[in-house]
Each structure stands twice: as C-alpha cells, then as structure tokens.
mmCIF file of C-alpha atoms in Angstrom:
data_model
loop_
_atom_site.group_PDB
_atom_site.id
_atom_site.type_symbol
_atom_site.label_atom_id
_atom_site.label_comp_id
_atom_site.label_asym_id
_atom_site.label_seq_id
_atom_site.Cartn_x
_atom_site.Cartn_y
_atom_site.Cartn_z
ATOM 1 C CA UNK O 4 121.214 -15.090 88.349
ATOM 2 C CA UNK O 5 120.788 -14.165 84.715
ATOM 3 C CA UNK O 6 120.493 -17.081 82.325
ATOM 4 C CA UNK O 7 123.581 -17.409 80.165
ATOM 5 C CA UNK O 8 124.901 -19.936 77.704
ATOM 6 C CA UNK O 9 126.795 -22.884 79.172
ATOM 7 C CA UNK O 10 130.204 -23.290 77.584
ATOM 8 C CA UNK O 11 131.706 -26.755 77.175
ATOM 9 C CA UNK O 12 135.209 -27.672 78.178
ATOM 10 C CA UNK O 13 137.282 -29.398 75.531
ATOM 11 C CA UNK O 14 138.151 -33.053 76.005
ATOM 12 C CA UNK O 15 135.862 -33.361 79.025
ATOM 13 C CA UNK O 16 134.168 -36.612 78.040
ATOM 14 C CA UNK O 17 135.963 -38.672 80.690
ATOM 15 C CA UNK O 18 134.940 -36.431 83.589
ATOM 16 C CA UNK O 19 131.589 -38.099 84.204
ATOM 17 C CA UNK O 20 133.074 -41.560 83.799
ATOM 18 C CA UNK O 21 135.546 -40.820 86.586
ATOM 19 C CA UNK O 22 132.787 -39.438 88.822
ATOM 20 C CA UNK O 23 130.570 -42.416 88.060
ATOM 21 C CA UNK O 24 133.316 -44.781 89.183
ATOM 22 C CA UNK O 25 133.564 -42.982 92.519
ATOM 23 C CA UNK O 26 129.817 -42.997 93.092
ATOM 24 C CA UNK O 27 129.398 -46.612 92.004
ATOM 25 C CA UNK O 28 132.339 -47.670 94.139
ATOM 26 C CA UNK O 29 130.641 -46.159 97.171
ATOM 27 C CA UNK O 30 127.548 -48.280 96.506
ATOM 28 C CA UNK O 31 125.310 -45.240 96.079
ATOM 29 C CA UNK O 32 123.490 -46.590 93.015
ATOM 30 C CA UNK O 33 122.196 -49.645 94.882
ATOM 31 C CA UNK O 34 118.457 -49.886 95.614
ATOM 32 C CA UNK O 35 117.078 -49.029 99.051
ATOM 33 C CA UNK O 36 114.018 -51.318 99.373
ATOM 34 C CA UNK O 37 113.512 -50.738 103.107
ATOM 35 C CA UNK O 38 113.471 -46.971 102.673
ATOM 36 C CA UNK O 39 110.909 -47.096 99.869
ATOM 37 C CA UNK O 40 108.789 -49.708 101.644
ATOM 38 C CA UNK O 41 108.593 -47.360 104.632
ATOM 39 C CA UNK O 42 108.064 -44.233 102.555
ATOM 40 C CA UNK O 43 105.338 -45.753 100.399
ATOM 41 C CA UNK O 44 103.624 -47.169 103.485
ATOM 42 C CA UNK O 45 103.632 -43.775 105.180
ATOM 43 C CA UNK O 46 102.280 -42.010 102.084
ATOM 44 C CA UNK O 47 99.679 -44.742 101.654
ATOM 45 C CA UNK O 48 98.562 -44.254 105.259
ATOM 46 C CA UNK O 49 98.395 -40.497 104.652
ATOM 47 C CA UNK O 50 96.093 -41.074 101.676
ATOM 48 C CA UNK O 51 93.866 -43.473 103.624
ATOM 49 C CA UNK O 52 93.884 -41.307 106.733
ATOM 50 C CA UNK O 53 93.131 -38.135 104.788
ATOM 51 C CA UNK O 54 90.076 -39.592 103.060
ATOM 52 C CA UNK O 55 88.924 -41.269 106.291
ATOM 53 C CA UNK O 56 89.079 -37.864 107.989
ATOM 54 C CA UNK O 57 87.162 -36.345 105.072
ATOM 55 C CA UNK O 58 84.247 -38.739 105.550
ATOM 56 C CA UNK O 59 84.344 -38.497 109.352
ATOM 57 C CA UNK O 60 84.259 -34.695 109.341
ATOM 58 C CA UNK O 61 81.464 -34.753 106.792
ATOM 59 C CA UNK O 62 79.546 -31.664 105.738
ATOM 60 C CA UNK O 63 81.446 -29.070 107.753
ATOM 61 C CA UNK O 64 83.711 -26.152 107.027
ATOM 62 C CA UNK O 65 86.345 -27.952 109.112
ATOM 63 C CA UNK O 66 86.768 -30.119 106.024
ATOM 64 C CA UNK O 67 88.972 -27.362 104.592
ATOM 65 C CA UNK O 68 91.659 -28.443 107.068
ATOM 66 C CA UNK O 69 91.376 -31.916 105.577
ATOM 67 C CA UNK O 70 91.794 -30.309 102.139
ATOM 68 C CA UNK O 71 95.094 -28.806 103.291
ATOM 69 C CA UNK O 72 96.308 -32.175 104.581
ATOM 70 C CA UNK O 73 95.285 -33.918 101.370
ATOM 71 C CA UNK O 74 97.087 -31.261 99.308
ATOM 72 C CA UNK O 75 100.326 -32.171 101.088
ATOM 73 C CA UNK O 76 99.495 -35.860 100.689
ATOM 74 C CA UNK O 77 98.872 -35.571 96.947
ATOM 75 C CA UNK O 78 102.187 -33.749 96.505
ATOM 76 C CA UNK O 79 104.027 -36.457 98.439
ATOM 77 C CA UNK O 80 102.278 -39.083 96.323
ATOM 78 C CA UNK O 81 103.451 -37.221 93.214
ATOM 79 C CA UNK O 82 107.017 -37.235 94.535
ATOM 80 C CA UNK O 83 106.798 -40.996 95.079
ATOM 81 C CA UNK O 84 105.590 -41.383 91.487
ATOM 82 C CA UNK O 85 108.629 -39.341 90.410
ATOM 83 C CA UNK O 86 111.020 -41.763 92.109
ATOM 84 C CA UNK O 87 109.166 -44.761 90.683
ATOM 85 C CA UNK O 88 109.425 -43.306 87.172
ATOM 86 C CA UNK O 89 113.198 -42.986 87.561
ATOM 87 C CA UNK O 90 113.502 -46.700 88.476
ATOM 88 C CA UNK O 91 114.740 -45.755 91.919
ATOM 89 C CA UNK O 92 112.235 -48.107 93.559
ATOM 90 C CA UNK O 93 111.979 -51.110 91.212
ATOM 91 C CA UNK O 94 114.678 -52.429 88.906
ATOM 92 C CA UNK O 95 112.379 -53.467 86.068
ATOM 93 C CA UNK O 96 109.894 -51.632 83.878
ATOM 94 C CA UNK O 97 106.692 -53.576 84.614
ATOM 95 C CA UNK O 98 106.380 -52.989 88.392
ATOM 96 C CA UNK O 99 107.501 -49.394 87.876
ATOM 97 C CA UNK O 100 104.676 -48.814 85.408
ATOM 98 C CA UNK O 101 102.082 -50.563 87.596
ATOM 99 C CA UNK O 102 102.867 -48.638 90.744
ATOM 100 C CA UNK O 103 103.558 -45.460 88.801
ATOM 101 C CA UNK O 104 100.082 -45.508 87.258
ATOM 102 C CA UNK O 105 98.505 -46.289 90.624
ATOM 103 C CA UNK O 106 100.242 -43.315 92.234
ATOM 104 C CA UNK O 107 99.882 -40.861 89.342
ATOM 105 C CA UNK O 108 96.710 -41.749 87.428
ATOM 106 C CA UNK O 109 94.623 -43.283 90.188
ATOM 107 C CA UNK O 110 96.004 -41.350 93.148
ATOM 108 C CA UNK O 111 96.743 -37.874 91.813
ATOM 109 C CA UNK O 112 94.727 -37.743 88.581
ATOM 110 C CA UNK O 113 97.677 -37.205 86.232
ATOM 111 C CA UNK O 114 98.821 -39.331 83.295
ATOM 112 C CA UNK O 115 101.931 -41.291 84.221
ATOM 113 C CA UNK O 116 102.823 -41.921 80.571
ATOM 114 C CA UNK O 117 102.527 -38.250 79.614
ATOM 115 C CA UNK O 118 104.617 -37.130 82.572
ATOM 116 C CA UNK O 119 107.257 -39.802 81.848
ATOM 117 C CA UNK O 120 107.651 -38.555 78.276
ATOM 118 C CA UNK O 121 107.826 -34.923 79.338
ATOM 119 C CA UNK O 122 110.199 -35.511 82.233
ATOM 120 C CA UNK O 123 112.531 -37.709 80.198
ATOM 121 C CA UNK O 124 112.922 -34.924 77.634
ATOM 122 C CA UNK O 125 113.628 -32.480 80.458
ATOM 123 C CA UNK O 126 116.366 -34.705 81.912
ATOM 124 C CA UNK O 127 117.975 -35.178 78.515
ATOM 125 C CA UNK O 128 118.259 -31.427 77.878
ATOM 126 C CA UNK O 129 117.645 -29.407 81.062
ATOM 127 C CA UNK O 130 116.995 -25.689 80.465
ATOM 128 C CA UNK O 131 117.535 -26.008 76.707
ATOM 129 C CA UNK O 132 115.308 -23.371 75.096
ATOM 130 C CA UNK O 133 114.173 -25.673 72.288
ATOM 131 C CA UNK O 134 114.383 -29.171 73.786
ATOM 132 C CA UNK O 135 113.331 -28.871 77.434
ATOM 133 C CA UNK O 136 109.511 -28.834 77.725
ATOM 134 C CA UNK O 137 109.776 -27.260 81.191
ATOM 135 C CA UNK O 138 111.075 -23.981 79.735
ATOM 136 C CA UNK O 139 108.910 -23.864 76.611
ATOM 137 C CA UNK O 140 107.006 -20.569 76.263
ATOM 138 C CA UNK O 141 103.552 -21.044 77.723
ATOM 139 C CA UNK O 142 101.994 -18.956 80.499
ATOM 140 C CA UNK O 143 105.398 -18.182 82.011
ATOM 141 C CA UNK O 144 108.329 -17.195 79.810
ATOM 142 C CA UNK O 145 111.880 -18.197 80.756
ATOM 143 C CA UNK O 146 113.807 -16.768 77.774
ATOM 144 C CA UNK O 147 113.726 -13.113 76.680
ATOM 145 C CA UNK O 148 113.495 -13.984 72.982
ATOM 146 C CA UNK O 149 110.254 -15.863 73.685
ATOM 147 C CA UNK O 150 108.758 -12.822 75.402
ATOM 148 C CA UNK O 151 109.197 -10.494 72.434
ATOM 149 C CA UNK O 152 106.109 -9.948 70.355
ATOM 150 C CA UNK O 153 103.587 -10.991 72.997
ATOM 151 C CA UNK O 154 100.337 -9.041 73.009
ATOM 152 C CA UNK O 155 97.213 -8.641 75.093
ATOM 153 C CA UNK O 156 96.748 -10.787 78.201
ATOM 154 C CA UNK O 157 99.866 -12.842 77.425
ATOM 155 C CA UNK O 158 101.972 -9.684 77.395
ATOM 156 C CA UNK O 159 100.421 -8.499 80.666
ATOM 157 C CA UNK O 160 101.258 -11.792 82.348
ATOM 158 C CA UNK O 161 104.849 -11.711 81.062
ATOM 159 C CA UNK O 162 105.354 -8.124 82.225
ATOM 160 C CA UNK O 163 104.257 -9.107 85.741
ATOM 161 C CA UNK O 164 105.209 -12.780 85.790
ATOM 162 C CA UNK O 165 107.543 -12.505 88.775
ATOM 163 C CA UNK O 166 104.683 -11.229 90.933
ATOM 164 C CA UNK O 167 102.220 -13.702 89.443
ATOM 165 C CA UNK O 168 104.491 -16.734 89.790
ATOM 166 C CA UNK O 169 103.192 -18.148 93.074
ATOM 167 C CA UNK O 170 99.506 -17.370 92.367
ATOM 168 C CA UNK O 171 99.835 -19.132 89.003
ATOM 169 C CA UNK O 172 101.231 -22.237 90.701
ATOM 170 C CA UNK O 173 97.800 -22.773 92.264
ATOM 171 C CA UNK O 174 96.610 -23.647 88.743
ATOM 172 C CA UNK O 175 99.305 -26.312 88.258
ATOM 173 C CA UNK O 176 97.022 -29.180 89.277
ATOM 174 C CA UNK O 177 94.507 -28.156 86.628
ATOM 175 C CA UNK O 178 97.272 -27.854 84.054
ATOM 176 C CA UNK O 179 98.492 -31.384 84.835
ATOM 177 C CA UNK O 180 95.013 -32.771 84.209
ATOM 178 C CA UNK O 181 94.461 -30.787 81.000
ATOM 179 C CA UNK O 182 97.908 -31.747 79.663
ATOM 180 C CA UNK O 183 97.221 -35.397 80.507
ATOM 181 C CA UNK O 184 93.971 -35.379 78.521
ATOM 182 C CA UNK O 185 95.665 -33.664 75.562
ATOM 183 C CA UNK O 186 98.448 -36.258 75.602
ATOM 184 C CA UNK O 187 95.955 -39.118 75.631
ATOM 185 C CA UNK O 188 94.081 -37.623 72.691
ATOM 186 C CA UNK O 189 97.313 -36.978 70.785
ATOM 187 C CA UNK O 190 98.510 -40.562 71.158
ATOM 188 C CA UNK O 191 101.599 -39.664 73.185
ATOM 189 C CA UNK O 192 100.830 -42.245 75.892
ATOM 190 C CA UNK O 193 101.634 -45.914 75.200
ATOM 191 C CA UNK O 194 98.639 -47.383 77.062
ATOM 192 C CA UNK O 195 95.950 -44.744 76.417
ATOM 193 C CA UNK O 196 92.916 -46.915 77.229
ATOM 194 C CA UNK O 197 94.346 -48.087 80.539
ATOM 195 C CA UNK O 198 95.538 -44.638 81.555
ATOM 196 C CA UNK O 199 92.274 -42.988 80.489
ATOM 197 C CA UNK O 200 90.311 -45.567 82.463
ATOM 198 C CA UNK O 201 92.341 -44.921 85.616
ATOM 199 C CA UNK O 202 91.907 -41.153 85.212
ATOM 200 C CA UNK O 203 88.135 -41.603 84.860
ATOM 201 C CA UNK O 204 88.020 -43.756 88.002
ATOM 202 C CA UNK O 205 89.979 -41.096 89.882
ATOM 203 C CA UNK O 206 87.760 -38.255 88.655
ATOM 204 C CA UNK O 207 84.474 -40.057 89.335
ATOM 205 C CA UNK O 208 85.514 -41.225 92.812
ATOM 206 C CA UNK O 209 86.992 -37.851 93.768
ATOM 207 C CA UNK O 210 84.134 -35.665 92.538
ATOM 208 C CA UNK O 211 81.463 -38.054 93.816
ATOM 209 C CA UNK O 212 82.943 -38.013 97.295
ATOM 210 C CA UNK O 213 83.264 -34.226 97.370
ATOM 211 C CA UNK O 214 79.806 -33.382 96.000
ATOM 212 C CA UNK O 215 77.903 -36.159 97.806
ATOM 213 C CA UNK O 216 79.389 -35.490 101.247
ATOM 214 C CA UNK O 217 79.632 -31.683 101.189
ATOM 215 C CA UNK O 218 77.168 -28.930 100.435
ATOM 216 C CA UNK O 219 77.659 -27.317 96.997
ATOM 217 C CA UNK O 220 79.430 -24.282 98.462
ATOM 218 C CA UNK O 221 81.617 -26.424 100.711
ATOM 219 C CA UNK O 222 82.433 -28.710 97.778
ATOM 220 C CA UNK O 223 83.623 -25.817 95.624
ATOM 221 C CA UNK O 224 85.669 -24.416 98.512
ATOM 222 C CA UNK O 225 87.216 -27.847 99.107
ATOM 223 C CA UNK O 226 88.180 -28.186 95.446
ATOM 224 C CA UNK O 227 89.746 -24.716 95.360
ATOM 225 C CA UNK O 228 91.757 -25.220 98.565
ATOM 226 C CA UNK O 229 92.801 -28.799 97.856
ATOM 227 C CA UNK O 230 93.746 -28.471 94.193
ATOM 228 C CA UNK O 231 95.194 -24.972 94.612
ATOM 229 C CA UNK O 232 97.485 -25.881 97.509
ATOM 230 C CA UNK O 233 98.438 -29.166 95.875
ATOM 231 C CA UNK O 234 99.578 -27.291 92.771
ATOM 232 C CA UNK O 235 101.363 -24.651 94.840
ATOM 233 C CA UNK O 236 103.263 -27.220 96.916
ATOM 234 C CA UNK O 237 104.176 -29.382 93.928
ATOM 235 C CA UNK O 238 105.320 -26.344 91.948
ATOM 236 C CA UNK O 239 107.432 -25.123 94.851
ATOM 237 C CA UNK O 240 109.291 -28.447 94.959
ATOM 238 C CA UNK O 241 110.324 -28.099 91.294
ATOM 239 C CA UNK O 242 110.769 -24.305 91.032
ATOM 240 C CA UNK O 243 114.162 -24.076 92.833
ATOM 241 C CA UNK O 244 115.809 -26.701 90.653
ATOM 242 C CA UNK O 245 116.630 -24.990 87.325
ATOM 243 C CA UNK O 246 114.785 -21.674 87.089
ATOM 244 C CA UNK O 247 117.187 -18.807 86.591
ATOM 245 C CA UNK O 248 120.121 -21.132 85.936
ATOM 246 C CA UNK O 249 122.208 -21.049 82.707
ATOM 247 C CA UNK O 250 120.689 -22.277 79.448
ATOM 248 C CA UNK O 251 122.876 -24.705 77.439
ATOM 249 C CA UNK O 252 123.393 -24.609 73.686
ATOM 250 C CA UNK O 253 123.618 -28.375 73.178
ATOM 251 C CA UNK O 254 127.384 -28.688 72.760
ATOM 252 C CA UNK O 255 128.168 -29.458 76.404
ATOM 253 C CA UNK O 256 129.366 -32.787 77.753
ATOM 254 C CA UNK O 257 126.942 -34.702 79.966
ATOM 255 C CA UNK O 258 128.412 -33.662 83.310
ATOM 256 C CA UNK O 259 128.435 -29.920 82.587
ATOM 257 C CA UNK O 260 125.019 -29.984 80.953
ATOM 258 C CA UNK O 261 123.543 -31.443 84.131
ATOM 259 C CA UNK O 262 125.563 -29.631 86.796
ATOM 260 C CA UNK O 263 125.643 -26.092 85.406
ATOM 261 C CA UNK O 264 121.896 -25.982 84.740
ATOM 262 C CA UNK O 265 120.901 -27.281 88.182
ATOM 263 C CA UNK O 266 120.734 -25.786 91.658
ATOM 264 C CA UNK O 267 120.836 -27.530 95.024
ATOM 265 C CA UNK O 268 118.987 -26.313 98.105
ATOM 266 C CA UNK O 269 120.652 -26.403 101.511
ATOM 267 C CA UNK O 270 118.772 -27.835 104.462
ATOM 268 C CA UNK O 271 118.404 -30.713 106.884
ATOM 269 C CA UNK O 272 116.059 -33.664 107.168
ATOM 270 C CA UNK O 273 112.918 -31.517 106.927
ATOM 271 C CA UNK O 274 114.041 -30.018 103.603
ATOM 272 C CA UNK O 275 114.816 -33.528 102.338
ATOM 273 C CA UNK O 276 111.333 -34.640 103.375
ATOM 274 C CA UNK O 277 109.443 -31.599 102.087
ATOM 275 C CA UNK O 278 111.177 -31.541 98.692
ATOM 276 C CA UNK O 279 111.334 -35.304 98.288
ATOM 277 C CA UNK O 280 115.085 -35.253 97.681
ATOM 278 C CA UNK O 281 114.792 -32.795 94.799
ATOM 279 C CA UNK O 282 116.884 -30.379 96.838
ATOM 280 C CA UNK O 283 119.841 -32.504 95.635
ATOM 281 C CA UNK O 284 119.006 -31.616 92.054
ATOM 282 C CA UNK O 285 122.585 -31.753 90.769
ATOM 283 C CA UNK O 286 123.133 -35.286 92.022
ATOM 284 C CA UNK O 287 119.672 -36.333 90.866
ATOM 285 C CA UNK O 288 120.321 -35.095 87.331
ATOM 286 C CA UNK O 289 123.722 -36.734 87.150
ATOM 287 C CA UNK O 290 122.359 -40.027 88.516
ATOM 288 C CA UNK O 291 118.577 -40.048 87.988
ATOM 289 C CA UNK O 292 118.303 -43.689 89.075
ATOM 290 C CA UNK O 293 120.016 -43.053 92.409
ATOM 291 C CA UNK O 294 117.644 -43.696 95.342
ATOM 292 C CA UNK O 295 116.672 -40.551 97.211
ATOM 293 C CA UNK O 296 118.297 -41.503 100.570
ATOM 294 C CA UNK O 297 121.695 -41.852 98.850
ATOM 295 C CA UNK O 298 121.706 -38.344 97.377
ATOM 296 C CA UNK O 299 122.958 -36.604 100.535
ATOM 297 C CA UNK O 300 126.005 -38.881 100.686
ATOM 298 C CA UNK O 301 126.633 -38.495 96.977
ATOM 299 C CA UNK O 302 126.572 -34.721 97.307
ATOM 300 C CA UNK O 303 129.910 -34.611 99.096
ATOM 301 C CA UNK O 304 131.559 -36.683 96.366
ATOM 302 C CA UNK O 305 130.032 -34.657 93.523
ATOM 303 C CA UNK O 306 130.755 -31.266 95.096
ATOM 304 C CA UNK O 307 134.410 -32.100 95.748
ATOM 305 C CA UNK O 308 134.828 -33.534 92.254
ATOM 306 C CA UNK O 309 133.306 -30.439 90.627
ATOM 307 C CA UNK O 310 135.721 -28.252 92.604
ATOM 308 C CA UNK O 311 138.605 -30.459 91.454
ATOM 309 C CA UNK O 312 137.784 -30.117 87.731
ATOM 310 C CA UNK O 313 136.683 -26.474 87.954
ATOM 311 C CA UNK O 314 132.936 -26.815 87.363
ATOM 312 C CA UNK O 315 130.672 -24.357 89.194
ATOM 313 C CA UNK O 316 128.421 -26.049 91.768
ATOM 314 C CA UNK O 317 125.378 -23.961 92.727
ATOM 315 C CA UNK O 318 123.844 -24.385 96.176
ATOM 316 C CA UNK O 319 121.620 -21.872 97.967
ATOM 317 C CA UNK O 320 119.016 -21.625 100.680
ATOM 318 C CA UNK O 321 115.406 -22.357 99.719
ATOM 319 C CA UNK O 322 114.450 -18.680 99.987
ATOM 320 C CA UNK O 323 117.407 -17.602 97.856
ATOM 321 C CA UNK O 324 116.532 -20.194 95.196
ATOM 322 C CA UNK O 325 113.071 -18.656 94.838
ATOM 323 C CA UNK O 326 114.580 -15.168 94.835
ATOM 324 C CA UNK O 327 116.869 -16.102 91.933
ATOM 325 C CA UNK O 328 114.009 -17.645 89.968
ATOM 326 C CA UNK O 329 111.801 -14.586 90.498
ATOM 327 C CA UNK O 330 114.651 -12.234 89.584
ATOM 328 C CA UNK O 331 115.117 -14.127 86.323
ATOM 329 C CA UNK O 332 111.394 -13.943 85.538
ATOM 330 C CA UNK O 333 111.475 -10.203 86.216
ATOM 331 C CA UNK O 334 114.456 -9.695 83.900
ATOM 332 C CA UNK O 335 112.842 -11.702 81.104
ATOM 333 C CA UNK O 336 109.773 -9.461 81.244
ATOM 334 C CA UNK O 337 111.810 -6.229 81.224
ATOM 335 C CA UNK O 338 111.665 -5.574 77.425
ATOM 336 C CA UNK O 339 107.889 -5.837 77.460
ATOM 337 C CA UNK O 340 107.642 -3.437 80.400
ATOM 338 C CA UNK O 341 109.846 -0.923 78.575
ATOM 339 C CA UNK O 342 107.779 -1.245 75.396
ATOM 340 C CA UNK O 343 104.543 -0.889 77.358
ATOM 341 C CA UNK O 344 105.733 2.271 79.090
ATOM 342 C CA UNK O 345 106.845 3.656 75.720
ATOM 343 C CA UNK O 346 103.427 3.059 74.189
ATOM 344 C CA UNK O 347 101.720 4.588 77.208
ATOM 345 C CA UNK O 348 103.936 7.701 77.023
ATOM 346 C CA UNK O 349 103.225 8.091 73.298
ATOM 347 C CA UNK O 350 99.477 8.214 73.792
ATOM 348 C CA UNK O 351 97.996 11.767 73.601
#
C-alpha cells in the first residue's frame, strides 16, 4: 500500500465519543490484574529460567540455544514494559514507573524514560512525517521526500532498504541502547541518575556473566545471537503496525488519525502471544490504556463502528503486513535507484 495523505471528515468530532461510550459500556477499559499477574509471573520465570540455564550449560556452544531463548524472553519483557508504560497494568504513575524501569532498564538494558517520551509522541501523531519519531529519516526512510538528496552509504541503504530491512532489525537492540545513552546525556529523561544507574547495573551484570562463564569466542557468538535475535523479534512485533499505511497531515480528528494509520494482524491465540497484543493495533491506538486481553473483544465493536461511519479498517495476515511494509520501502527508494542507474549510464 502506497502511503497517502489521510483526509479528515467534516464534523466528525463526535465519532470517537460515541465509540468510547460503547467500549466503556462493555467494561473493556477495566484493569485485568489476574491476567497481568500471570503474565508477569510467566515472563519473570522465563528470565530466571533462561539465566539459570545459561549458568548450568556453562562454557559450551550449546549456550547459543540459551541465547535464542533469552532473545525471546527479552522481547516478551519489552512487551510487558510497553503495557506498563500505557498504564494497562497499574492505575497510578509511581508503580508504573517502578516496574517499568525494572523491566526496561534493569531487564532489557533500555531507558524507560526515553522510550516513554518517544512512544508518547508516536501515539499522539502516528505516521506523521514531522511529528512521529518512528518515521523520522534515519537508517530507513519512510517518505520519498526524505530519500531525495541522499549520498554515499546512506543512498545505497535507501536504494536497497526493502532487502536490508530484516537484516537491519538485528541491530535494533544496539540502537535502543545507544538512543538511551543519548537521551540521558541530552536531559530528556526525568530521573537520569536513577535510570543511568540501572543501565550500568544491567550492563555490568550481563557482560560479566557472558565473559566470565564463556570463552571469548563463545561470548562474542552469544552476544551476536542474543542481541541480534532480540532486536529482530522486537522489530517484527512493531513493523506490521503502521509501516506502509497512510501518512496524516495533522488536520484529522482523533478517530481517523488513529484508525487510518494503523493495521491489524489476523491470527489466533499464538499471534496474540507472539505480538503481545500489538496485532490489535487499531484498538490499541484508539484506547492505549486498554488491557491487552480486552483488545480482541473490542475489535468487533471497533470494526463494526468503522464500517457504520465509513472509515477504512485495515486487517491483514502477518505475512501480508510485512509484504506491504517492504513494498512501501521499495517504492520510497525508487527515485534513488532511477538516479543511480542514470548516473551509471552516463559514465563513459
């Protein structure tokens, strides 16, 4: 799907209010403490079990299997931190921040405060070329106008970014850590000393365990497999959500801004588990505080309401969602490929 501009509908301000009444009336905004107690316990046991297995296996190449398991575990821990940040787990700010920093800073090695700031701006203006940090021109380019004028290695990456997309996701974990450090130095985070301290504890404990237990070659291999697969998995949970969907111009009402820029992914319980509920991206963006287990029920209400008021509701398979995102990346890089071929043909 080619990114286009979202057009608002006149006098549509009451549409979300009507939908909100339906969703609230069905009790879908109420907390689900039992679900999150179970989910956080399971993820906690995965973390403990993964590191216990790491020490039990010891200096062996079989430890790479543990690296794979811990990559999945870290991603699930990141998804828990996501729900905590949205106040889906705790009603108040203080416990959300405590458990959020434990999961993100101490568990994953990523600044909770930096991610909160970035993700809040994304939710406020999803897919907006100037206001959404997730589509800002960096390594990957999501808007054709941002691709124009690129040179050297940056131009090469943009020309081939569809093919490089999944390999580049393996670097996401590193990018999260680098961005966290930059945010701490820039003063973006509210509690920089606390967050920096937790990140240092994570880094020291993690690297000490890896390099003290494993041989140098095994340690490097473990880091590459663990961090690479963690980044790949985490990136694949977010990639289907907005990539290749329309880009708004800022004049849309809340409901259309959230629905038309988002994409749901079809699937059963395994998809819900693997993507942490982000497969219900439309419902999540409309009601970011809605607990994950309520999103499936809310989907029926939201989908029927969108059909009633004539708002497009995008839902695809997981494979098709990636195909659309890759197609968009390929189209964005097209002008650079044309220019490159022209320069090559002009050479004597």
